[in-house]
PDB file of C-alpha atoms in Angstrom:
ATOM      1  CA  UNK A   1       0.000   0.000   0.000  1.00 80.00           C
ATOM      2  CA  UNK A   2       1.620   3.477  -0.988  1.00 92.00           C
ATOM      3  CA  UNK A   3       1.958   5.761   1.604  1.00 96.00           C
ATOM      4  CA  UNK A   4       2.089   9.890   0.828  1.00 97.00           C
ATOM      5  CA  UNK A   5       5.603  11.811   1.609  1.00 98.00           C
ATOM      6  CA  UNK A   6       4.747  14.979   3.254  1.00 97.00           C
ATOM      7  CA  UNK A   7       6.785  18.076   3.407  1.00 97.00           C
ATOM      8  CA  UNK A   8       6.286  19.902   5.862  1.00 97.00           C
ATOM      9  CA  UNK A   9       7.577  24.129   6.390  1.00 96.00           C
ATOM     10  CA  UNK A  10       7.692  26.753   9.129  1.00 96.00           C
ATOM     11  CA  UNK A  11       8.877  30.059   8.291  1.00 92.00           C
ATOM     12  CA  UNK A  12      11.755  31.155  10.520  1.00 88.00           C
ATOM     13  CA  UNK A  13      11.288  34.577  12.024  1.00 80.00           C
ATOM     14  CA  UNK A  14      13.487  36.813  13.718  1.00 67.00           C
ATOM     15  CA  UNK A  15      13.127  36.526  17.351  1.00 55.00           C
ATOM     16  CA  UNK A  16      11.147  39.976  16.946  1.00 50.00           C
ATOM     17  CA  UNK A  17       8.517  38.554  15.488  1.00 50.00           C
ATOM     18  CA  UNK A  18       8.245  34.951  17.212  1.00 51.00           C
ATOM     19  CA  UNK A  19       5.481  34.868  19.453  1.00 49.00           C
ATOM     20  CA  UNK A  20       6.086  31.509  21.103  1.00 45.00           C
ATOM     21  CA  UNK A  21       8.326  32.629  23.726  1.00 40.00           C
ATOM     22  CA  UNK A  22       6.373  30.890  26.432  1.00 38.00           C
ATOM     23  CA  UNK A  23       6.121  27.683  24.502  1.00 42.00           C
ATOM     24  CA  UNK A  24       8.055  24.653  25.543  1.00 40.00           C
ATOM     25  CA  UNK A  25      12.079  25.601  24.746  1.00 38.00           C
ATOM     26  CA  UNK A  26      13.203  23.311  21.718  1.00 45.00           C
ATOM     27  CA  UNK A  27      16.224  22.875  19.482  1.00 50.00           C
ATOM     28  CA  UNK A  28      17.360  26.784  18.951  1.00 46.00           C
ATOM     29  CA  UNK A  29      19.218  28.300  15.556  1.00 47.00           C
ATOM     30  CA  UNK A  30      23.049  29.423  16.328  1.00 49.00           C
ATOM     31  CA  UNK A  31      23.461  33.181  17.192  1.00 50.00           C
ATOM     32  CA  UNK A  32      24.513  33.666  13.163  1.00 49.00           C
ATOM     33  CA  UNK A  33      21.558  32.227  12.142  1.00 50.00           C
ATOM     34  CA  UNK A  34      19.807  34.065  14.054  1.00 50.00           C
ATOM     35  CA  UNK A  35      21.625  37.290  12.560  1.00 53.00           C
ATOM     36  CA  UNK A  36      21.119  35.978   9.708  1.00 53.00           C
ATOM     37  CA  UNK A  37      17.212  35.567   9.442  1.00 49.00           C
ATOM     38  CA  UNK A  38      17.181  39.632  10.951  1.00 49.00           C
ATOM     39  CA  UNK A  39      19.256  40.966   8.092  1.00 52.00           C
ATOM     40  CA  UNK A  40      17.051  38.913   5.451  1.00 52.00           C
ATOM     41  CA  UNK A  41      13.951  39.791   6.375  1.00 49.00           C
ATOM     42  CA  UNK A  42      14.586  43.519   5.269  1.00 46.00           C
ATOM     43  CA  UNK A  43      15.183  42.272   1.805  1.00 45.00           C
ATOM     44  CA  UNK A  44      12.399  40.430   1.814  1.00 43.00           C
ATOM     45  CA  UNK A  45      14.193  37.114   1.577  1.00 55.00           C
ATOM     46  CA  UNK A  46      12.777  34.383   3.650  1.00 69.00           C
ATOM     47  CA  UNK A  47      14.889  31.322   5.604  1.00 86.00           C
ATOM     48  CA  UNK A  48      12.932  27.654   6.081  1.00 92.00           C
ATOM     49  CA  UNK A  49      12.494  24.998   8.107  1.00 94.00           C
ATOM     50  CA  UNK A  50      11.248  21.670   6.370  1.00 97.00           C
ATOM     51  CA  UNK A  51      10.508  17.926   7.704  1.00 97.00           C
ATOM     52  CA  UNK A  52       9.423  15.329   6.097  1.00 98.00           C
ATOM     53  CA  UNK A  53       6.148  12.610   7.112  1.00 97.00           C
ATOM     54  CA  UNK A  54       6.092   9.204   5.828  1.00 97.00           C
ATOM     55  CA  UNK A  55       4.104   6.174   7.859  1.00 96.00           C
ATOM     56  CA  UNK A  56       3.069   7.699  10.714  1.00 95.00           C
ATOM     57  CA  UNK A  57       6.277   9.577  11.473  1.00 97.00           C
ATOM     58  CA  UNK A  58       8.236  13.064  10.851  1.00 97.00           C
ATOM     59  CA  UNK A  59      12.011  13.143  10.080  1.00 98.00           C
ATOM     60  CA  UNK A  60      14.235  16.447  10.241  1.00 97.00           C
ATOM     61  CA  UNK A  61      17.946  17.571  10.070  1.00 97.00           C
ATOM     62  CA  UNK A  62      19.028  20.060  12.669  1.00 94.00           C
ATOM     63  CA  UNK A  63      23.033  20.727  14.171  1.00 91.00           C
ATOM     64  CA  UNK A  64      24.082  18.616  16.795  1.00 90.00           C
ATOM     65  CA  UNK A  65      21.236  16.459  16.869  1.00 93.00           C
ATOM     66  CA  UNK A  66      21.347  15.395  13.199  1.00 96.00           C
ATOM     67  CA  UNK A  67      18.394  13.098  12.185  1.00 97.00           C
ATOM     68  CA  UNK A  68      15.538  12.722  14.634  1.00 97.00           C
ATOM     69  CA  UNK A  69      12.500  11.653  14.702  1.00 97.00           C
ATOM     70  CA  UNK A  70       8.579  12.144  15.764  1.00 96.00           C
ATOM     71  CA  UNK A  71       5.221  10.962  15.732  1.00 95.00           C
ATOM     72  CA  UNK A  72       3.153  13.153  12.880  1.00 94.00           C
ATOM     73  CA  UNK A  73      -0.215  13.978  12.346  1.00 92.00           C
ATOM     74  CA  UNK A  74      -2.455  12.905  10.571  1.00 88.00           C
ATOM     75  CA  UNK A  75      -2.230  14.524   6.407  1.00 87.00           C
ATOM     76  CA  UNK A  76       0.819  16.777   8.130  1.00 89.00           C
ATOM     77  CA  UNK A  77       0.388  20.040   9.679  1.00 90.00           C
ATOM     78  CA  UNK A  78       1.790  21.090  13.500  1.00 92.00           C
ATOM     79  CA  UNK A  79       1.036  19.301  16.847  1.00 91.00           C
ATOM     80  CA  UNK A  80       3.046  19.865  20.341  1.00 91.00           C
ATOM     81  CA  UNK A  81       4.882  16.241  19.823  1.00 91.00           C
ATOM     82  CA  UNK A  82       5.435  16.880  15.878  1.00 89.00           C
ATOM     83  CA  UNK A  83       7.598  20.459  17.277  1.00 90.00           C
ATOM     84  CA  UNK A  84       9.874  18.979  19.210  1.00 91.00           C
ATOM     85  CA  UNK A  85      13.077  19.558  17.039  1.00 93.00           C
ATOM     86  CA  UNK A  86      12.303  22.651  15.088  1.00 93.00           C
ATOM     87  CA  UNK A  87      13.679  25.352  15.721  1.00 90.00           C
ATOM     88  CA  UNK A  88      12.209  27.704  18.739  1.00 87.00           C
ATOM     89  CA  UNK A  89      11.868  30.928  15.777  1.00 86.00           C
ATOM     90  CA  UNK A  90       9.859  28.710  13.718  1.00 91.00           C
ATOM     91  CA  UNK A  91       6.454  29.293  12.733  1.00 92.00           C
ATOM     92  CA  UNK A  92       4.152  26.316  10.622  1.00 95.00           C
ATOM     93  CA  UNK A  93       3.470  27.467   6.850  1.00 94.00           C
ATOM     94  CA  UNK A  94       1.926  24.885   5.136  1.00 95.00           C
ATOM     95  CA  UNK A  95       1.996  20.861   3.989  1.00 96.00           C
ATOM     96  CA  UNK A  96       3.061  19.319   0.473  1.00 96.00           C
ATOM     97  CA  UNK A  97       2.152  16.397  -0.681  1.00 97.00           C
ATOM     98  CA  UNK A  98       5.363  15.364  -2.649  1.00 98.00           C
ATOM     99  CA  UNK A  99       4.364  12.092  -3.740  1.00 97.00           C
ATOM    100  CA  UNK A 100       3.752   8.428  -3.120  1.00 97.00           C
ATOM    101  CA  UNK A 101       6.109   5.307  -1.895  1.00 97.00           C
ATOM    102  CA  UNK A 102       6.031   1.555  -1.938  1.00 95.00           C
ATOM    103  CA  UNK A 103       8.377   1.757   0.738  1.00 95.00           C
ATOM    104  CA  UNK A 104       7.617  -0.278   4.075  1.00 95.00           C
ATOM    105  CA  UNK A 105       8.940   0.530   7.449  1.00 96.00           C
ATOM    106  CA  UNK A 106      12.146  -1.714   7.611  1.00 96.00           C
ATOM    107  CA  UNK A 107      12.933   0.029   3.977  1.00 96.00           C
ATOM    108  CA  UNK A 108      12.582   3.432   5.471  1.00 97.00           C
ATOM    109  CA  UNK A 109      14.784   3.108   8.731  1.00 97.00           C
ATOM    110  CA  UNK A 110      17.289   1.736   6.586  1.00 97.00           C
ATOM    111  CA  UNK A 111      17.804   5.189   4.035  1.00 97.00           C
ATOM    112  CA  UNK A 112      17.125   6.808   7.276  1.00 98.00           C
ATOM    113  CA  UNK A 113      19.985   4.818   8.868  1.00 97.00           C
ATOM    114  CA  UNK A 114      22.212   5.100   5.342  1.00 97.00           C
ATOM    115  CA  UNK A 115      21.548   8.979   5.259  1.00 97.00           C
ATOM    116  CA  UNK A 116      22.804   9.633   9.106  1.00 96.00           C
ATOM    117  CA  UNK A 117      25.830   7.506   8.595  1.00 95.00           C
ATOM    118  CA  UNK A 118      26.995   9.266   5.172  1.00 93.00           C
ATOM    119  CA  UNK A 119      25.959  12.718   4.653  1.00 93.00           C
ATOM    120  CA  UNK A 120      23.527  14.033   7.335  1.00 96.00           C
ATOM    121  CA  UNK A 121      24.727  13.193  10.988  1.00 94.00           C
ATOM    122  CA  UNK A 122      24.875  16.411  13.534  1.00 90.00           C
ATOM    123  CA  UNK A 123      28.586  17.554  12.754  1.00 93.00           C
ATOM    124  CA  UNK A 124      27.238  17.758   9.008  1.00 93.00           C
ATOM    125  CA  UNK A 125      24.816  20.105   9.086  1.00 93.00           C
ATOM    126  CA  UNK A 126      26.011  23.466   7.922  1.00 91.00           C
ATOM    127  CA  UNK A 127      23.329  26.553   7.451  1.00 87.00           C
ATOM    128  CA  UNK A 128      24.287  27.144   3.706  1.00 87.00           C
ATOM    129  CA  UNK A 129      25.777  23.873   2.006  1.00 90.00           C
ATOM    130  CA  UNK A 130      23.987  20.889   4.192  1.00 93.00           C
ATOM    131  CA  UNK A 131      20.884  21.919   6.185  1.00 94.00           C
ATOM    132  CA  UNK A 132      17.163  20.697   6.619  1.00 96.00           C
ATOM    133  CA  UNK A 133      15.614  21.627   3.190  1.00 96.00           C
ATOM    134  CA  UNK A 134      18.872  19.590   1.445  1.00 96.00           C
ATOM    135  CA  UNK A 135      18.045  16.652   4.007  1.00 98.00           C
ATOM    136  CA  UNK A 136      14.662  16.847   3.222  1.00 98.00           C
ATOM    137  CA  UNK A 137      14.863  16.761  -0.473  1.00 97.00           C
ATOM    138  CA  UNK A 138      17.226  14.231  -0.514  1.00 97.00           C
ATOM    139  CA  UNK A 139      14.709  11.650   1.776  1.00 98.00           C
ATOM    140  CA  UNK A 140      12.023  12.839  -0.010  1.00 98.00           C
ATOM    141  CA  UNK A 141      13.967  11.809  -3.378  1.00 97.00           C
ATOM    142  CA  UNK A 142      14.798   8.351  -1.991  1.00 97.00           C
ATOM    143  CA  UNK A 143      11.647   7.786  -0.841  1.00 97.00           C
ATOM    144  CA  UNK A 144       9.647   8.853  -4.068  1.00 97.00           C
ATOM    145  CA  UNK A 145      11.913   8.074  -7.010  1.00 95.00           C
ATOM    146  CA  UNK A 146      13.365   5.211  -5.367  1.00 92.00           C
ATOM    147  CA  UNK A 147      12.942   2.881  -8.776  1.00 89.00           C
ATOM    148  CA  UNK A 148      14.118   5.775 -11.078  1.00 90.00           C
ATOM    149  CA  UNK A 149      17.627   6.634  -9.123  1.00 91.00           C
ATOM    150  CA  UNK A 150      18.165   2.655  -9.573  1.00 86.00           C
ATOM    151  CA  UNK A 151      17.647   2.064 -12.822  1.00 83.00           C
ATOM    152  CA  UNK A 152      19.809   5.404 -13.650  1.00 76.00           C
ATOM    153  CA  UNK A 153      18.711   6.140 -17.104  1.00 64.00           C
ATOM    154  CA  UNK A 154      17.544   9.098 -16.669  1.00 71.00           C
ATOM    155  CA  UNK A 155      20.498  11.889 -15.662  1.00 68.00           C
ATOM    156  CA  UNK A 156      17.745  14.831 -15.144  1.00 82.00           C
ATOM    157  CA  UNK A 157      15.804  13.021 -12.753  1.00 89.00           C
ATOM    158  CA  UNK A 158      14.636  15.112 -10.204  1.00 92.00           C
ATOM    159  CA  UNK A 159      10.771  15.612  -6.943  1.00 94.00           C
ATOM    160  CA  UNK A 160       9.297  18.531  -9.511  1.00 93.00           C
ATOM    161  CA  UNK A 161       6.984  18.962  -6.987  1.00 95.00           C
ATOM    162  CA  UNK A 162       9.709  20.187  -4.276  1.00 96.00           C
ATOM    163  CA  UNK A 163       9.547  23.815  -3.881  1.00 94.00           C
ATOM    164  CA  UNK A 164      12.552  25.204  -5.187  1.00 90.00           C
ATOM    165  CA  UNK A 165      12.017  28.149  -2.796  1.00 90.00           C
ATOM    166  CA  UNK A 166      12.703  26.561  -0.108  1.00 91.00           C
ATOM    167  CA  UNK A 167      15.930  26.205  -0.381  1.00 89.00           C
ATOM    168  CA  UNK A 168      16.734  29.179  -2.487  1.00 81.00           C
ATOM    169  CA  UNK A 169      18.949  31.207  -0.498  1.00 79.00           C
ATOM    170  CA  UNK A 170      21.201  28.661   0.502  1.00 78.00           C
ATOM    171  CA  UNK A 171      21.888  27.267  -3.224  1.00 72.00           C
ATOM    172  CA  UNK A 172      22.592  30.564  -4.060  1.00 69.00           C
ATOM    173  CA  UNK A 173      24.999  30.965  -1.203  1.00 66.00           C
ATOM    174  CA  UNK A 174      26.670  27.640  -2.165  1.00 62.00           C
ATOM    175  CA  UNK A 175      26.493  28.541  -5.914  1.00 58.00           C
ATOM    176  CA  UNK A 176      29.783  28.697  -6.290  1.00 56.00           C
ATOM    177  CA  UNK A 177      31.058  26.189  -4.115  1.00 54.00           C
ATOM    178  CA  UNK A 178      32.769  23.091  -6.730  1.00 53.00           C
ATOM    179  CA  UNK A 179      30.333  20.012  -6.454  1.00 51.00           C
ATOM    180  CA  UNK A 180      33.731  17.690  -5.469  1.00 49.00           C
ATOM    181  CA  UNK A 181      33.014  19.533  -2.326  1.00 61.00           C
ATOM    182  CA  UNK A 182      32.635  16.978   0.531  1.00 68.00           C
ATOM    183  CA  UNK A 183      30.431  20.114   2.415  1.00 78.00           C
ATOM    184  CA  UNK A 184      28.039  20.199  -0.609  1.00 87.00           C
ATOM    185  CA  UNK A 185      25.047  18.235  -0.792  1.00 92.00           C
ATOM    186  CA  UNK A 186      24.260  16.099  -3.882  1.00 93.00           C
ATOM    187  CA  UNK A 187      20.682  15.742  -3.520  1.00 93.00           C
ATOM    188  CA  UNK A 188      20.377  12.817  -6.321  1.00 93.00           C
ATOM    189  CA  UNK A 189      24.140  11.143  -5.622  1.00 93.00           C
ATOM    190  CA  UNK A 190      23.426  11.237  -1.531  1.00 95.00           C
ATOM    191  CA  UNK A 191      19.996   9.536  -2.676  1.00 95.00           C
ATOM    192  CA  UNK A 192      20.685   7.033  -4.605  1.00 93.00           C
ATOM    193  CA  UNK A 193      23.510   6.129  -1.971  1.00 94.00           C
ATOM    194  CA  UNK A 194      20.881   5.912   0.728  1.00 95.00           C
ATOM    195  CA  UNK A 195      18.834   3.451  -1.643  1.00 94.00           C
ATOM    196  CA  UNK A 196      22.214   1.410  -2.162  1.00 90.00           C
ATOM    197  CA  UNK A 197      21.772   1.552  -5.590  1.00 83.00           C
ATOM    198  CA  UNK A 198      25.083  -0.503  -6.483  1.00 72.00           C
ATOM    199  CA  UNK A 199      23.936  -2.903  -4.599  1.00 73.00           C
ATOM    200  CA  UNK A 200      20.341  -3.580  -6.182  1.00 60.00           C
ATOM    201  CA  UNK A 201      20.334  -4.810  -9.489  1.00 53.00           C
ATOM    202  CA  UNK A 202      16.736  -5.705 -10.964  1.00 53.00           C
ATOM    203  CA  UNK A 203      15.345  -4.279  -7.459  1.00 50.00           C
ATOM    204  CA  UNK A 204      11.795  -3.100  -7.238  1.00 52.00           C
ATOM    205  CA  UNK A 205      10.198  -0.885  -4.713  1.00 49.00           C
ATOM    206  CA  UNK A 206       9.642  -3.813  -2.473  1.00 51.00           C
ATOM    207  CA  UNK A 207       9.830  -7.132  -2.201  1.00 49.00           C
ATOM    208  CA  UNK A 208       6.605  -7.813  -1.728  1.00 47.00           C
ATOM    209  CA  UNK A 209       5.017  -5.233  -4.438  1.00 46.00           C
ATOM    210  CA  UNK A 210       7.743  -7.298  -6.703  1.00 48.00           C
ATOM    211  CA  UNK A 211       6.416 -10.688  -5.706  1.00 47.00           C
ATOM    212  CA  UNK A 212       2.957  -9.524  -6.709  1.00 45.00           C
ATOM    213  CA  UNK A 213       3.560  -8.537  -9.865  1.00 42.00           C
ATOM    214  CA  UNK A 214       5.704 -11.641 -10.692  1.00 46.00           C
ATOM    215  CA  UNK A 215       3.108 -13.982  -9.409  1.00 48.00           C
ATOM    216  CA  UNK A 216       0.324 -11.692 -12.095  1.00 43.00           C
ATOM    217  CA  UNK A 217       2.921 -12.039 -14.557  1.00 47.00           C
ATOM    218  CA  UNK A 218       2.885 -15.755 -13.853  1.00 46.00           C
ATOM    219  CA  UNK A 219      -0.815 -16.322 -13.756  1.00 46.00           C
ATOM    220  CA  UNK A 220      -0.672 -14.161 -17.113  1.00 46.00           C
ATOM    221  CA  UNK A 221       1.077 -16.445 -18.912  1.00 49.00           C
ATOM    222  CA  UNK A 222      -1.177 -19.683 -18.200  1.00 52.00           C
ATOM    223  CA  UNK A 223      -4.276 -17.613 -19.865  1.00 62.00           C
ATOM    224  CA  UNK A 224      -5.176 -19.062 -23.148  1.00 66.00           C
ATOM    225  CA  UNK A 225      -7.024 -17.181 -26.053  1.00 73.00           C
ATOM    226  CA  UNK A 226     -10.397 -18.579 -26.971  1.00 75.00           C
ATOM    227  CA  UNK A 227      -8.170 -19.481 -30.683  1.00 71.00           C
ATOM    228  CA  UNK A 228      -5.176 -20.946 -28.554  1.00 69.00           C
ATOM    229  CA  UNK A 229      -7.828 -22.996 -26.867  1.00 70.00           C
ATOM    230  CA  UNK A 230      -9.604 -24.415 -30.130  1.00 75.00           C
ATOM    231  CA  UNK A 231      -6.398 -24.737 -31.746  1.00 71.00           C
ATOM    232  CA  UNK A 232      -5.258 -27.045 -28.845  1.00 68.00           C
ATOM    233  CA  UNK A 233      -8.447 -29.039 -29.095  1.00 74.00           C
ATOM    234  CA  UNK A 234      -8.092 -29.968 -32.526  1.00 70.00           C
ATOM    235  CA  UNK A 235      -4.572 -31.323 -31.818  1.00 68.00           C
ATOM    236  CA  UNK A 236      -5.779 -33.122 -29.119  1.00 66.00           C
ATOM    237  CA  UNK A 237      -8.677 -34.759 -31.259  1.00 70.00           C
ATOM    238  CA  UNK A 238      -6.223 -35.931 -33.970  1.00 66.00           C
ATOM    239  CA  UNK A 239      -3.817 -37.382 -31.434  1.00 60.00           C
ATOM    240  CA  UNK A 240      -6.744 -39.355 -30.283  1.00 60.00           C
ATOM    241  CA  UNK A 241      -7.598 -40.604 -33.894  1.00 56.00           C
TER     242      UNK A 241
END
């Protein structure tokens, strides 16, 4: 059963305009971020916060803490629990839909797992280069074009419905920054990495969606045409002559 991949943003606001000073304290941004998001606003340039939901569950990349994860609501949106790790300045935007995936739980943890120990642990994360919106593209990506990124055939591949705003003022920051950068993220590369696409030749979404369509494929081939059936009777009547 496909399951939908939810993006999730908050704004981030200076701490002028956050209003949720007597919430709960959670993960903060770094004094330059901070400075940051007040000398932006000006300009009318905005700085994001993304997650992503899949099964039940929200994943986000923040400093320090790298990958963690909570329970989600329902179709995405904000809940207490769901706010745990984003950042105190944040306010909730709006929900994506991104797309669908095949992808069961014990497939998830596992480009979950292969994403922490690669590209996107805590000492990673870096404002500009490798931040939320890059890890949440890149899970996203995995998640949703999982059969594409292993086949390879197509070079342009890319989650059109992604909001390239989101992540607009860092990839212009990093612009010039060479892509043999270790620091820069490689949102399809880091992807298909997570997916272990070396690894799976012939794969399918999952094992059990590829089972299925084997065992159609199978019961396919035993049908008979209404011709291939009389045809086969009339040999059978000779033989018997």
């Amino acid at each position: 059963m496909a399951d939908n991949v939810i993006l999730n943003i908050y704004d981030l606001v200076s701490d002028q305009q956050n209003q949720s000073s007597t919430e709960e304290p959670r993960q903060q941004l770094s004094g330059f971020s901070r400075m940051f998001v007040g000398l932006l606003e000006p300009l009318g340039l905005g700085m994001y916060h993304t997650s992503v939901d899949v099964g039940g569950f929200r994943y986000q990349f923040g400093s320090t803490l790298g990958i963690t994860r909570t329970s989600s609501p329902i179709g995405g949106g904000d809940s207490a629990e769901s706010r745990r790790y984003v950042p105190g300045n944040g306010q909730y935007r709006e929900s994506i839909i991104l797309g669908q995936t095949f992808c069961n739980q014990k497939e998830v943890n596992s480009i979950i797992q292969h994403l922490r120990e690669s590209h996107f642990g805590g000492d990673n994360y870096h404002l500009a280069h490798r931040n939320c919106n890059h890890f949440s593209e890149t899970f996203a990506t995995a998640l949703i074009l999982g059969n594409k990124l292993v086949e390879g055939g197509d070079t342009n591949v890319r989650l059109e419905k992604f909001p390239k705003w989101v992540n607009r003022l860092a990839k212009t920051t990093s612009s010039g920054m060479s892509r043999d950068s270790e620091m820069a993220c490689d949102v399809i590369e880091e992807a298909r990495m997570a997916l272990e696409c070396d690894k799976k030749v012939g794969w399918g979404i999952t094992s059990a969606v590829k089972k299925s369509l084997t065992s159609v494929n199978r019961s396919k081939k035993k049908e008979l045409t209404a011709k291939q059936k009389e045809a086969l009777a009339k040999l059978k009547s000779r033989s018997t002559k």
